[in-house]
Amino acid sequence: MPSLLDPRRRTAIYVLASFAAGVLLTVGLLRHGPDAVTARAEPVTGASALAASAPTAASSAPAVAAPASPEAADAGDVELDASAWPDDAPTPEQVFSAQSEAIRKAIDKLAPRTRGKPNVYAIAFGGDGSEDVFRNEVEYVDALMSSRFGSPGHTLVLQNNPATLATRPLASWTNLEAALDGLAKVMDPREDILLLYVATHGGNDHSLLVDMDPIPLDQLDPDGLAEVLGKHAFRWKVVVVNACYSGGFVPKLRGAGTLVLTSARSDRTSFGCGADSNITYFGRAWLVDGLNATPDFVQAFGKARTEIATWEAKESLEASEPQIDVGAGIEDKLAAWRKTAKIGAAVPFKAAR
């Protein structure tokens, strides 16, 4: 898929967005029709939207309900019905126009780095506004950073969800870029570690769904994400992509000083998303079970991969085969961070309200 990062293309999209949002509000939202207009820069297709119930304990295997048809598993079909827009929320146009101030305020709330040791700062990006499962995971990343890893105020949460339209910046290209710009000023890009956790639906073309209908948002792809990260001088990075077919991001993101984790092989789906799920397989296995057992990101991934394989075998699912790429030097840097980090107690998972 072509890169969506052309500034002229994105500027044109956003110039039109205010007008589009107003029209959508008048025509679509006031009608509350199930076929309200969707304004998306470019839809993503071919993703798995397999619904699942999250495991209730680390040893339990989640049950998975397969989609009724291949078309039902398309990320392009995973949309937030306009009638689901909260009555007490700002209008789509108001949300859109408030993003510059929302991300500025979020950056201003970041805590300063602790001098004399490596720090970890995180961006948690929940891309699909139609399912709470992605909101649950990015909020849990914030909880882990604040409590388990002793780094309160070190996380920027970007999410698309009807419940947080007035409280969290949207998960969008513009906000991701602004978040990276803001972190670059708070962090020491030479000494500190950037953790980027992305959770959403993924397509077999290795594009990721970024969606908060009816607000028009650009989509994520491996070339674009690599380009955005490459514009910033973060020497040490942990990039986690939790989505179907996410292994397709590894070739573009790998490199010295970078740890890349994905929830699936480039040609495989991953499991646990869906309206009836609280957390994905990978989110449960790596974030909750893995990182609560050990603060070592690589060891936690090994534990998660084994656990996921067990769940999938029990449910007779095709193995997702999560992927890992360890760039030169990143394991030593993470070890240096762990030596001085104030690692706290395990953080129980709770679905966001």
mmCIF file with all atom_site columns, C-alpha atoms in Angstrom, residues 1 36 73 88 94-95 122 139 144 148 173 211 223 225 240 249 253 275 287 302-303 309 319 333:
data_model
loop_
_atom_site.group_PDB
_atom_site.id
_atom_site.type_symbol
_atom_site.label_atom_id
_atom_site.label_alt_id
_atom_site.label_comp_id
_atom_site.label_asym_id
_atom_site.label_entity_id
_atom_site.label_seq_id
_atom_site.pdbx_PDB_ins_code
_atom_site.Cartn_x
_atom_site.Cartn_y
_atom_site.Cartn_z
_atom_site.occupancy
_atom_site.B_iso_or_equiv
_atom_site.pdbx_formal_charge
_atom_site.auth_seq_id
_atom_site.auth_comp_id
_atom_site.auth_asym_id
_atom_site.auth_atom_id
_atom_site.pdbx_PDB_model_num
ATOM 1  C CA . MET A 1 1   ? 0.000   0.000   0.000  1.00 0.00 ? 1   MET A CA 1
ATOM 2  C CA . ALA A 1 36  ? -23.948 6.750   8.411  1.00 0.00 ? 36  ALA A CA 1
ATOM 3  C CA . ALA A 1 73  ? -12.940 -10.656 9.109  1.00 0.00 ? 73  ALA A CA 1
ATOM 4  C CA . ASP A 1 88  ? -22.612 13.503  25.929 1.00 0.00 ? 88  ASP A CA 1
ATOM 5  C CA . GLN A 1 94  ? -15.160 19.501  18.011 1.00 0.00 ? 94  GLN A CA 1
ATOM 6  C CA . VAL A 1 95  ? -13.050 16.398  18.733 1.00 0.00 ? 95  VAL A CA 1
ATOM 7  C CA . ALA A 1 122 ? 6.055   4.862   26.339 1.00 0.00 ? 122 ALA A CA 1
ATOM 8  C CA . GLU A 1 139 ? -4.609  1.783   29.322 1.00 0.00 ? 139 GLU A CA 1
ATOM 9  C CA . LEU A 1 144 ? 2.348   -1.133  34.000 1.00 0.00 ? 144 LEU A CA 1
ATOM 10 C CA . ARG A 1 148 ? 5.149   -2.111  37.862 1.00 0.00 ? 148 ARG A CA 1
ATOM 11 C CA . TRP A 1 173 ? -0.692  9.943   12.501 1.00 0.00 ? 173 TRP A CA 1
ATOM 12 C CA . ASP A 1 211 ? -10.371 4.346   12.841 1.00 0.00 ? 211 ASP A CA 1
ATOM 13 C CA . ASP A 1 223 ? 6.946   2.100   5.498  1.00 0.00 ? 223 ASP A CA 1
ATOM 14 C CA . LEU A 1 225 ? 5.820   3.901   10.702 1.00 0.00 ? 225 LEU A CA 1
ATOM 15 C CA . VAL A 1 240 ? 5.511   -3.738  19.687 1.00 0.00 ? 240 VAL A CA 1
ATOM 16 C CA . PHE A 1 249 ? 6.502   -4.747  10.157 1.00 0.00 ? 249 PHE A CA 1
ATOM 17 C CA . LEU A 1 253 ? 11.534  -1.575  11.836 1.00 0.00 ? 253 LEU A CA 1
ATOM 18 C CA . ALA A 1 275 ? -16.413 -6.877  20.844 1.00 0.00 ? 275 ALA A CA 1
ATOM 19 C CA . LEU A 1 287 ? 1.718   -7.577  28.991 1.00 0.00 ? 287 LEU A CA 1
ATOM 20 C CA . GLY A 1 302 ? 9.518   -16.064 25.220 1.00 0.00 ? 302 GLY A CA 1
ATOM 21 C CA . LYS A 1 303 ? 7.018   -16.860 27.949 1.00 0.00 ? 303 LYS A CA 1
ATOM 22 C CA . ALA A 1 309 ? 1.029   -21.602 21.337 1.00 0.00 ? 309 ALA A CA 1
ATOM 23 C CA . ALA A 1 319 ? -0.477  -20.860 15.109 1.00 0.00 ? 319 ALA A CA 1
ATOM 24 C CA . LYS A 1 333 ? 20.534  -1.269  27.385 1.00 0.00 ? 333 LYS A CA 1
#
